[in-house]
Coordinates of C-alpha atoms in Angstrom, one line a residue:
M28 CA 87.7 6.4 156.5
K29 CA 89.5 5.2 153.4
S30 CA 91.0 8.0 152.6
D31 CA 93.4 7.0 157.1
N32 CA 95.9 5.2 154.3
V33 CA 97.3 8.5 153.3
K34 CA 96.6 10.6 155.9
S35 CA 96.0 9.3 159.6
G36 CA 98.6 8.4 162.2
V37 CA 102.4 9.0 162.6
Q38 CA 103.5 6.5 159.8
Q39 CA 101.4 8.9 157.3
A40 CA 103.4 11.9 158.3
P41 CA 105.2 12.1 155.1
H42 CA 101.6 12.0 153.0
R43 CA 100.9 14.7 155.6
S44 CA 104.1 16.5 154.5
L45 CA 102.3 16.1 150.4
F46 CA 99.1 17.3 151.4
N47 CA 100.8 19.8 152.9
A48 CA 102.5 20.9 149.9
L49 CA 99.2 21.0 148.0
G50 CA 98.9 23.7 150.6
M51 CA 96.1 21.9 152.4
T52 CA 95.3 22.4 156.1
K53 CA 94.2 19.8 158.6
E54 CA 91.0 20.8 158.2
E55 CA 90.5 19.5 155.1
L56 CA 92.4 16.6 156.2
D57 CA 89.7 15.6 158.4
R58 CA 87.3 15.0 156.4
P59 CA 86.7 12.8 153.8
L60 CA 88.5 13.3 150.2
V61 CA 86.4 13.1 147.9
G62 CA 88.1 12.2 144.0
I63 CA 86.4 14.9 141.3
V64 CA 86.9 13.3 137.8
S65 CA 86.9 16.0 135.6
S66 CA 86.9 15.4 131.9
Y67 CA 87.7 19.4 131.1
N68 CA 89.1 19.5 127.9
E69 CA 89.7 21.9 124.4
I70 CA 88.8 19.5 122.2
V71 CA 85.6 18.4 122.6
P72 CA 82.7 20.4 122.2
G73 CA 81.0 17.9 124.7
H74 CA 84.0 19.4 127.4
M75 CA 84.9 22.2 127.2
N76 CA 82.3 23.2 130.0
I77 CA 83.3 21.0 132.5
D78 CA 85.2 22.8 133.9
K79 CA 82.2 25.2 135.2
I80 CA 81.0 21.6 136.1
A81 CA 83.4 20.5 138.0
N82 CA 84.0 23.4 140.3
A83 CA 80.2 23.6 141.4
V84 CA 80.6 19.5 142.3
K85 CA 83.6 21.0 144.6
M86 CA 81.7 23.5 146.1
G87 CA 78.3 21.1 146.6
V88 CA 81.0 18.3 148.2
A89 CA 82.7 21.5 150.1
M90 CA 79.0 22.4 151.4
A91 CA 78.4 19.0 153.0
G92 CA 81.7 18.1 154.7
G93 CA 84.1 16.8 152.2
T94 CA 87.5 17.9 150.5
P95 CA 87.1 18.0 147.0
I96 CA 90.3 16.7 145.0
M97 CA 90.0 17.3 141.0
F98 CA 92.0 15.1 138.9
P99 CA 91.3 14.4 134.7
A100 CA 90.2 11.8 132.9
I101 CA 90.5 12.0 128.7
A102 CA 87.8 11.7 125.8
V103 CA 87.9 11.1 121.9
C104 CA 85.4 13.9 120.1
D105 CA 83.9 11.2 117.2
G106 CA 83.0 13.7 115.6
I107 CA 86.3 15.3 115.0
A108 CA 87.8 11.9 115.0
M109 CA 85.8 10.4 112.1
G110 CA 86.3 9.4 108.5
H111 CA 89.9 9.2 109.1
T112 CA 92.6 6.9 110.9
G113 CA 91.6 9.1 114.5
M114 CA 88.3 6.8 115.1
K115 CA 90.7 3.9 115.3
Y116 CA 91.3 5.7 118.5
S117 CA 87.6 6.3 119.7
L118 CA 86.3 3.1 121.0
V119 CA 89.6 1.7 123.1
T120 CA 89.9 5.2 125.0
R121 CA 87.0 3.5 127.2
D122 CA 89.8 0.9 128.8
L123 CA 92.2 3.9 129.1
I124 CA 89.1 5.8 131.1
A125 CA 88.8 2.9 133.1
D126 CA 91.6 2.3 133.9
S127 CA 93.7 5.2 134.4
T128 CA 90.6 6.4 136.9
E129 CA 91.2 2.8 138.6
C130 CA 94.4 3.6 139.3
M131 CA 94.3 7.4 140.1
A132 CA 91.4 6.6 142.8
M133 CA 93.3 3.7 144.0
A134 CA 97.3 5.5 144.9
H135 CA 95.6 7.8 146.1
Q136 CA 93.5 6.0 148.9
F137 CA 90.2 8.2 148.0
D138 CA 86.2 7.8 149.9
A139 CA 84.0 8.6 147.4
L140 CA 84.0 9.8 143.5
V141 CA 81.9 11.9 141.3
M142 CA 82.2 11.1 137.8
I143 CA 81.6 13.8 135.5
P144 CA 82.1 12.7 131.7
N145 CA 80.1 14.0 128.6
C146 CA 80.9 12.3 125.4
D147 CA 80.8 8.1 123.5
K148 CA 83.3 6.2 125.0
N149 CA 83.3 8.8 128.3
V150 CA 80.8 8.1 129.8
P151 CA 80.9 4.1 129.5
G152 CA 84.8 4.0 131.0
L153 CA 84.1 6.2 133.7
L154 CA 80.9 4.1 134.7
M155 CA 83.3 0.8 134.1
A156 CA 85.5 2.1 136.5
A157 CA 82.8 2.8 139.1
A158 CA 81.2 -0.6 139.4
R159 CA 85.3 -2.2 139.6
L160 CA 86.8 0.4 142.1
N161 CA 82.9 0.2 143.5
I162 CA 83.4 3.3 146.2
P163 CA 80.8 5.7 146.4
T164 CA 80.1 7.6 143.0
I165 CA 77.7 9.2 142.0
F166 CA 78.1 10.9 138.0
V167 CA 76.9 14.5 136.2
S168 CA 77.5 14.8 132.7
G169 CA 78.1 17.7 131.4
G170 CA 74.8 17.8 129.3
P171 CA 73.5 17.5 126.0
M172 CA 74.2 20.5 123.2
L173 CA 71.7 23.2 121.8
A174 CA 69.8 21.8 118.4
G175 CA 70.9 23.8 115.8
K176 CA 68.6 25.7 113.1
V177 CA 68.8 26.1 109.3
K178 CA 66.4 27.9 107.2
G179 CA 63.5 27.8 110.3
C180 CA 64.1 23.7 110.8
K181 CA 65.7 22.3 113.4
T182 CA 69.0 20.0 113.1
S183 CA 71.8 18.6 114.1
L184 CA 75.2 17.1 114.0
S185 CA 74.0 14.1 111.2
S186 CA 72.2 17.0 109.0
M187 CA 75.6 18.1 108.5
F188 CA 77.2 14.7 107.9
E189 CA 74.5 13.8 105.4
A190 CA 74.6 17.9 104.2
V191 CA 77.9 16.4 102.5
G192 CA 76.4 13.7 100.6
S193 CA 73.8 15.9 99.5
Y194 CA 76.7 17.8 98.0
A195 CA 78.6 14.9 96.3
A196 CA 74.8 13.7 94.9
G197 CA 74.6 17.6 93.0
T198 CA 71.5 17.9 95.5
M199 CA 73.3 20.8 97.7
T200 CA 75.5 23.5 97.0
L201 CA 78.3 24.6 98.6
E202 CA 76.8 27.6 100.2
D203 CA 74.5 25.4 101.8
V204 CA 76.8 23.6 103.0
E205 CA 79.2 26.3 104.5
E206 CA 75.2 27.3 106.5
F207 CA 75.5 24.0 108.2
E208 CA 78.6 24.3 109.1
E209 CA 77.9 27.1 110.6
K210 CA 75.0 26.0 112.3
A211 CA 74.2 22.8 113.5
C212 CA 76.4 22.8 116.1
P213 CA 75.1 26.0 118.0
T214 CA 76.7 25.2 122.0
C215 CA 78.9 23.5 124.0
G216 CA 77.6 19.9 125.1
S217 CA 77.5 16.5 123.7
C218 CA 75.7 17.0 119.9
S219 CA 71.9 17.1 120.0
G220 CA 70.0 14.4 118.8
M221 CA 69.6 10.6 120.8
Y222 CA 73.6 9.5 119.4
T223 CA 75.8 8.2 121.7
A224 CA 77.0 10.4 124.4
N225 CA 73.3 11.5 125.0
S226 CA 72.6 7.7 125.2
M227 CA 74.7 6.7 127.5
N228 CA 74.1 9.4 129.9
C229 CA 70.3 8.9 130.1
L230 CA 71.2 5.9 130.7
T231 CA 73.2 6.5 134.0
E232 CA 70.0 8.1 135.3
A233 CA 68.0 4.1 134.1
L234 CA 71.2 2.6 135.8
G235 CA 69.9 4.8 138.6
M236 CA 73.6 6.1 138.9
A237 CA 72.7 9.7 138.3
L238 CA 70.0 11.9 139.6
K239 CA 67.5 13.5 137.9
G240 CA 68.1 15.8 134.9
N241 CA 71.9 14.4 134.2
G242 CA 70.8 12.8 130.6
T243 CA 68.7 16.0 129.1
I244 CA 69.2 19.6 130.7
P245 CA 71.3 21.4 128.1
A246 CA 74.9 22.3 128.9
V247 CA 74.3 25.8 128.4
Y248 CA 71.8 25.8 131.2
S249 CA 72.6 27.3 134.3
E250 CA 70.1 24.5 135.6
R251 CA 73.2 22.6 135.1
I252 CA 75.4 23.7 137.0
K253 CA 72.7 23.5 139.7
L254 CA 72.8 19.5 139.7
A255 CA 76.4 19.5 140.0
K256 CA 76.5 21.5 143.4
H257 CA 73.7 18.7 143.9
A258 CA 75.3 15.7 142.7
G259 CA 78.8 17.1 145.0
M260 CA 76.3 17.1 148.0
K261 CA 74.7 13.6 147.3
V262 CA 78.1 12.4 146.5
M263 CA 78.2 12.9 150.7
E264 CA 74.9 11.1 151.8
L265 CA 75.9 7.7 149.2
L266 CA 79.5 8.2 151.2
E267 CA 77.6 8.3 155.0
R268 CA 74.7 5.8 153.9
N269 CA 77.8 3.5 152.4
I270 CA 75.6 3.4 149.2
R271 CA 78.3 1.7 146.4
P272 CA 78.1 1.3 143.2
K273 CA 77.6 -2.8 142.6
D274 CA 74.4 -1.8 145.6
I275 CA 73.6 0.7 142.5
M276 CA 73.9 -1.2 139.3
T277 CA 72.6 -4.8 139.5
E278 CA 71.9 -7.1 137.6
K279 CA 67.8 -5.5 137.9
A280 CA 69.3 -2.0 136.8
F281 CA 71.0 -3.2 134.0
M282 CA 66.9 -4.7 132.7
N283 CA 66.1 -1.3 133.9
A284 CA 68.7 0.1 131.5
L285 CA 68.0 -2.1 128.5
T286 CA 64.3 -1.5 128.6
V287 CA 64.5 2.2 128.7
D288 CA 67.2 1.5 126.0
M289 CA 64.5 0.4 123.7
A290 CA 61.7 2.5 124.7
L291 CA 64.5 5.8 123.7
G292 CA 65.8 4.3 120.6
C293 CA 69.2 4.8 122.0
S294 CA 72.7 4.1 120.3
T295 CA 73.3 1.4 118.9
N296 CA 76.8 1.5 120.4
S297 CA 74.7 0.9 124.1
M298 CA 74.9 -2.5 123.2
L299 CA 78.8 -2.2 123.4
H300 CA 78.4 -0.7 126.2
L301 CA 76.1 -2.0 128.6
P302 CA 77.8 -5.4 128.7
A303 CA 80.8 -4.1 129.3
I304 CA 79.8 -1.9 132.1
A305 CA 77.8 -4.8 133.7
H306 CA 81.5 -7.3 133.2
E307 CA 82.7 -4.5 136.0
A308 CA 79.7 -4.9 138.2
G309 CA 80.0 -9.2 137.5
V310 CA 76.8 -8.9 135.7
E311 CA 76.4 -11.2 132.7
L312 CA 74.5 -9.7 129.8
N313 CA 74.6 -11.7 126.9
L314 CA 71.9 -9.8 123.5
D315 CA 69.6 -12.4 123.5
I316 CA 67.8 -10.6 126.7
A317 CA 68.2 -7.5 124.4
N318 CA 65.5 -9.0 121.8
E319 CA 63.8 -10.3 124.8
I320 CA 63.0 -7.0 126.7
S321 CA 62.8 -5.4 123.1
A322 CA 60.3 -7.8 122.2
R323 CA 58.1 -6.0 125.7
T324 CA 59.1 -2.7 125.4
P325 CA 56.9 -0.2 123.3
N326 CA 59.2 2.1 121.1
L327 CA 57.8 5.7 123.1
C328 CA 60.6 8.1 121.5
H329 CA 61.8 9.2 117.7
L330 CA 64.6 11.6 119.0
A331 CA 67.3 12.6 115.9
P332 CA 68.9 11.1 113.6
A333 CA 65.6 9.2 113.8
G334 CA 63.1 11.9 114.0
H335 CA 62.9 15.4 114.2
T336 CA 63.2 15.9 118.1
Y337 CA 66.3 16.4 120.2
I338 CA 67.3 16.1 123.7
E339 CA 66.9 19.6 124.4
E340 CA 62.6 18.5 124.2
L341 CA 63.2 15.1 125.7
N342 CA 64.3 17.6 128.9
E343 CA 60.8 20.2 128.5
A344 CA 58.6 16.5 127.9
G345 CA 59.7 15.5 131.8
G346 CA 63.5 13.4 130.8
V347 CA 64.2 9.8 131.2
Y348 CA 61.9 10.0 134.6
A349 CA 59.2 10.9 132.5
V350 CA 60.0 8.1 129.7
M351 CA 60.7 5.8 133.3
N352 CA 57.4 6.5 134.4
E353 CA 55.6 5.7 131.5
L354 CA 57.1 2.3 131.2
N355 CA 56.0 1.5 134.7
K356 CA 52.2 2.1 133.5
K357 CA 52.9 -1.4 131.9
G358 CA 54.7 -2.3 135.0
L359 CA 58.3 -3.4 132.8
L360 CA 60.4 -1.3 134.9
N361 CA 62.1 -3.4 138.7
T362 CA 61.3 -0.5 141.2
D363 CA 62.2 -1.4 144.5
L364 CA 66.1 -1.2 143.6
I365 CA 68.3 1.8 145.7
T366 CA 69.9 4.5 143.8
V367 CA 72.6 7.3 144.3
T368 CA 68.9 9.7 144.9
G369 CA 69.2 7.2 148.2
K370 CA 65.5 6.5 147.1
T371 CA 63.7 3.7 144.8
V372 CA 63.7 3.9 141.4
G373 CA 59.7 3.9 142.1
E374 CA 60.3 6.8 144.4
N375 CA 62.6 9.0 141.9
I376 CA 60.3 8.9 139.1
E377 CA 56.6 8.7 141.1
N378 CA 54.7 11.6 139.3
C379 CA 57.0 12.5 136.9
I380 CA 54.8 13.3 134.3
N381 CA 55.0 13.3 130.4
K382 CA 54.5 16.7 129.7
N383 CA 55.1 16.7 125.8
P384 CA 52.9 13.4 124.1
E385 CA 54.3 14.7 121.1
V386 CA 57.9 14.1 122.1
I387 CA 57.3 10.8 124.9
R388 CA 54.8 8.4 123.3
P389 CA 52.0 7.4 125.7
V390 CA 52.5 4.2 126.6
E391 CA 49.5 3.0 125.3
N392 CA 49.8 5.2 121.9
P393 CA 53.9 4.1 120.9
Y394 CA 55.8 4.7 117.9
S395 CA 56.2 0.8 117.2
E396 CA 55.2 -1.6 120.2
V397 CA 59.3 -3.8 119.8
G398 CA 61.8 -1.1 121.2
G399 CA 64.5 0.5 118.8
I400 CA 67.2 -1.5 119.1
A401 CA 67.9 -5.6 117.2
V402 CA 69.7 -8.1 117.5
L403 CA 69.7 -9.6 114.6
R404 CA 71.7 -14.0 113.7
G405 CA 72.2 -16.2 110.9
N406 CA 74.5 -17.4 109.2
L407 CA 76.8 -14.1 108.5
A408 CA 76.9 -13.2 111.9
P409 CA 76.2 -16.0 113.9
D410 CA 77.1 -14.0 117.1
S411 CA 75.1 -11.8 116.6
C412 CA 74.5 -8.1 114.9
V413 CA 72.8 -4.8 116.0
V414 CA 70.7 -2.4 114.3
K415 CA 68.5 0.2 115.4
R416 CA 65.3 -0.5 114.2
S417 CA 63.2 2.7 115.0
A418 CA 65.9 4.6 112.7
V419 CA 65.3 2.4 110.3
V420 CA 62.7 3.1 107.3
P421 CA 59.9 0.8 107.5
E422 CA 60.8 -0.4 103.0
M423 CA 63.9 -1.4 104.7
L424 CA 63.0 -3.7 107.3
K425 CA 63.1 -6.4 105.0
H426 CA 65.5 -6.6 102.6
E427 CA 67.4 -8.3 100.0
G428 CA 69.8 -7.9 97.6
P429 CA 73.5 -8.5 96.0
A430 CA 76.7 -7.3 98.4
R431 CA 78.8 -4.4 97.3
V432 CA 82.0 -6.0 99.3
F433 CA 84.6 -3.4 100.8
D434 CA 87.7 -4.6 103.1
C435 CA 88.1 -1.0 104.8
E436 CA 85.6 2.5 104.9
E437 CA 87.4 4.6 102.3
D438 CA 87.0 2.0 99.4
A439 CA 83.2 2.2 100.5
I440 CA 82.7 5.6 100.9
A441 CA 84.7 5.7 97.6
A442 CA 82.6 4.1 95.7
I443 CA 79.2 6.0 97.0
K444 CA 80.3 9.0 96.4
G445 CA 81.3 8.0 92.7
G446 CA 77.6 6.3 91.8
K447 CA 79.0 3.4 92.1
I448 CA 75.6 2.1 94.7
V449 CA 72.1 2.0 93.3
A450 CA 69.1 1.1 95.2
G451 CA 68.0 -2.5 96.6
D452 CA 72.2 -3.1 97.4
V453 CA 74.3 -4.6 100.8
V454 CA 77.1 -2.6 100.7
V455 CA 79.4 -4.8 103.5
I456 CA 82.2 -3.0 105.3
R457 CA 84.4 -6.1 106.7
Y458 CA 87.9 -6.1 108.8
E459 CA 87.0 -3.0 110.5
G460 CA 86.2 -5.0 114.1
P461 CA 88.0 -4.8 117.1
K462 CA 90.8 -6.7 116.5
G463 CA 90.5 -6.2 112.8
G464 CA 90.0 -2.5 112.3
P465 CA 91.6 -2.4 115.1
G466 CA 89.3 -0.4 117.3
M467 CA 86.0 -0.5 115.7
R468 CA 85.5 2.3 113.7
E469 CA 82.5 4.4 113.3
M470 CA 80.8 4.7 109.9
L471 CA 79.0 7.8 110.1
N472 CA 80.6 8.9 106.7
P473 CA 79.3 6.1 104.9
T474 CA 75.6 6.2 105.9
S475 CA 75.6 10.2 105.9
A476 CA 76.8 9.4 102.2
I477 CA 74.2 7.1 101.5
A478 CA 71.3 9.1 103.2
G479 CA 73.2 12.1 101.4
M480 CA 72.6 10.1 97.8
G481 CA 69.3 9.5 98.2
L482 CA 69.7 6.2 99.1
G483 CA 68.8 5.9 102.5
S484 CA 65.5 4.2 101.6
S485 CA 66.4 1.2 99.9
V486 CA 70.4 0.6 100.4
A487 CA 71.4 -1.6 103.2
L488 CA 74.9 -1.4 105.4
I489 CA 76.5 -4.1 106.9
T490 CA 79.7 -4.2 109.0
D491 CA 81.9 -5.8 111.3
G492 CA 82.9 -2.4 112.9
R493 CA 80.0 0.0 114.7
F494 CA 77.9 3.4 113.9
S495 CA 78.0 6.8 115.4
G496 CA 74.2 7.5 117.2
A497 CA 74.2 10.2 114.5
S498 CA 73.4 6.9 111.8
R499 CA 70.0 6.2 110.7
G500 CA 68.8 3.8 107.6
A501 CA 69.3 -0.1 107.8
S502 CA 72.1 0.4 109.4
I503 CA 73.9 -3.3 110.9
G504 CA 76.9 -3.2 112.7
H505 CA 79.0 -4.7 115.0
V506 CA 78.8 -8.2 112.6
S507 CA 80.6 -10.7 115.1
P508 CA 82.6 -13.1 114.5
E509 CA 84.4 -9.9 112.8
A510 CA 86.3 -10.0 109.0
A511 CA 89.7 -10.8 110.9
V512 CA 89.2 -13.9 113.3
G513 CA 87.5 -15.7 110.4
G514 CA 84.2 -14.7 111.1
P515 CA 81.6 -15.8 107.8
I516 CA 81.5 -11.9 106.9
A517 CA 84.9 -12.0 105.6
L518 CA 84.0 -15.0 103.3
V519 CA 81.4 -12.7 101.3
E520 CA 82.0 -12.1 97.7
E521 CA 80.8 -9.5 95.6
G522 CA 77.3 -10.5 94.3
D523 CA 76.0 -12.7 97.5
I524 CA 72.8 -12.4 98.2
I525 CA 72.5 -11.0 101.6
Q526 CA 68.7 -11.2 103.3
I527 CA 67.9 -9.2 106.4
D528 CA 64.6 -9.1 108.2
I529 CA 64.7 -6.9 111.2
N530 CA 61.0 -7.2 112.6
A531 CA 62.2 -11.4 112.5
N532 CA 65.8 -10.6 114.3
K533 CA 67.6 -12.8 111.2
I534 CA 70.2 -11.9 108.9
M535 CA 71.0 -14.7 105.9
L536 CA 73.6 -14.8 103.5
K537 CA 72.1 -17.1 100.3
V538 CA 74.9 -19.0 100.4
S539 CA 74.7 -23.0 100.5
D540 CA 76.9 -24.7 103.7
E541 CA 78.8 -26.3 101.6
E542 CA 80.5 -22.8 99.2
L543 CA 81.0 -21.5 103.2
A544 CA 83.3 -24.4 104.4
E545 CA 84.9 -24.4 100.6
R546 CA 85.6 -20.7 101.5
K547 CA 86.4 -21.2 104.7
A548 CA 89.2 -23.4 104.4
K549 CA 90.8 -21.0 102.3
W550 CA 90.8 -18.5 104.1
Q551 CA 94.1 -16.9 105.0
P552 CA 94.3 -14.4 108.1
R553 CA 95.6 -10.7 107.0
E554 CA 98.4 -9.2 108.1
P555 CA 97.4 -6.7 111.2
K556 CA 97.5 -3.3 110.4
V557 CA 98.7 -1.7 113.0
T558 CA 101.6 -3.6 114.9
N559 CA 102.4 -1.3 118.0
G560 CA 101.6 1.2 120.1
Y561 CA 98.4 1.2 122.2
L562 CA 96.2 -0.1 119.5
A563 CA 98.3 -3.4 118.8
R564 CA 98.5 -3.6 122.4
Y565 CA 94.3 -3.6 122.6
A566 CA 94.2 -5.1 118.9
S567 CA 95.5 -9.2 120.8
M568 CA 93.1 -8.5 124.3
V569 CA 89.6 -7.8 122.5
T570 CA 87.3 -9.6 122.8
S571 CA 84.0 -10.0 120.1
A572 CA 81.9 -6.8 120.4
N573 CA 79.0 -9.1 121.4
T574 CA 80.6 -9.6 124.1
G575 CA 81.4 -5.4 124.4
A576 CA 84.5 -5.9 122.9
I577 CA 86.4 -6.0 126.7
L578 CA 90.0 -7.1 127.1
K579 CA 90.9 -10.0 128.2
S580 CA 94.5 -10.7 128.4
N581 CA 95.4 -13.9 126.5

């Protein structure tokens, strides 16, 4: 066992004395040491229940003959960080989480790991660590929040942000906003729509790194406690059989994850995280593959913000495995791949029926014949940009309009709420990319303001930043190259005409090559917004969004 390096033989007597200081018995040290990576904290609603999940996992590990030992991982609440400087610190935690987990696991020589994430960057960060460490590992998340209910209708955090825009537009009273405030987020858990956290937890199932229900069983259900116990037991089987993350997260497994991503209509952030996780697993994912998969994958789910159903309803309809079983009717999945269940994908999804064709459309009657995410290219984004196609109203799939240019998110929000953006406009927010932000802020505030002002079906938003999974509309992010490195988005001028054709995967700035070359010759890099601390180090190492915003040393 790997842990013999810290517990066996005379040379390890000093190490054992420190285990004695922890109160560990000889019987515990005779067993495999299993690290329980707990993301519990008291600031993120999706993490406040993880102490209970961790205790259940520990019980499962102990029942199956292991010695569970817990250590922490950080997590940021994207909702609380939204719309201010705190959002610069969201994406950047993904690498902190991966690095710190690597440090803890290697320093203490754990034999296996159980990862307990839930929100946004916490899930991909731990998946990156799992691939990097490559010791037997299983995931069990904290689970999704139940939907809120306002005036008899289910709702979620995205409605809360849009309510602020509606108030600014004068179409909602302060009392209405306060009612949303009280009722939109009624329980602990990751926010109730198909936002980034739930997207990544569902894709953890699709990748084969979590048990059935991991992405969909609500946080407040006792069933999740049972799931956690089973995950603790199952990791001991993975250890016995020496099934490791890189055995599971193969190139074909990432193809499965992208396919499920398209069918579910996941957050565009998955187009950042899947390439970064794949990179750690030694697999190259370029975004052109995403369009190839999207072209043959039907979109089966319209979960909030794309529609009016929520993760709890996906769970009741059969969950991720039911979606995968629908996809398998068209032969769209690699079914012979090993997973953390110890069985293959095909064995896992067999007989997982679709219990509600209104929530999970049958494969022969999809919302769309193509997937929920589209990757666009053109002279404005030569290296690509990304849009959640399933959350775009039909009339905005093709759009042409004048650019309204802003060099930061705050200026754009002020213009939107000040009534300076009108139907037909294309809002451009730049210098918010991985380097330029730094940290590639999410733009939920401006997209929600556009929707709340009644402009969701007539105004597009383009940025080298990114979007919350809660964003909807023609919200096109991850524009690469970003403005901070002189990408074409830095050359856009007020009033330039921008042409968007989502179904054709094209985005064009209607300015001649000669004019763009002249503008490029005059362009000067901006002074860095941050010059010290972690953000400055991050900006110096981060790569472009189209490569997953991974870190590389100069």
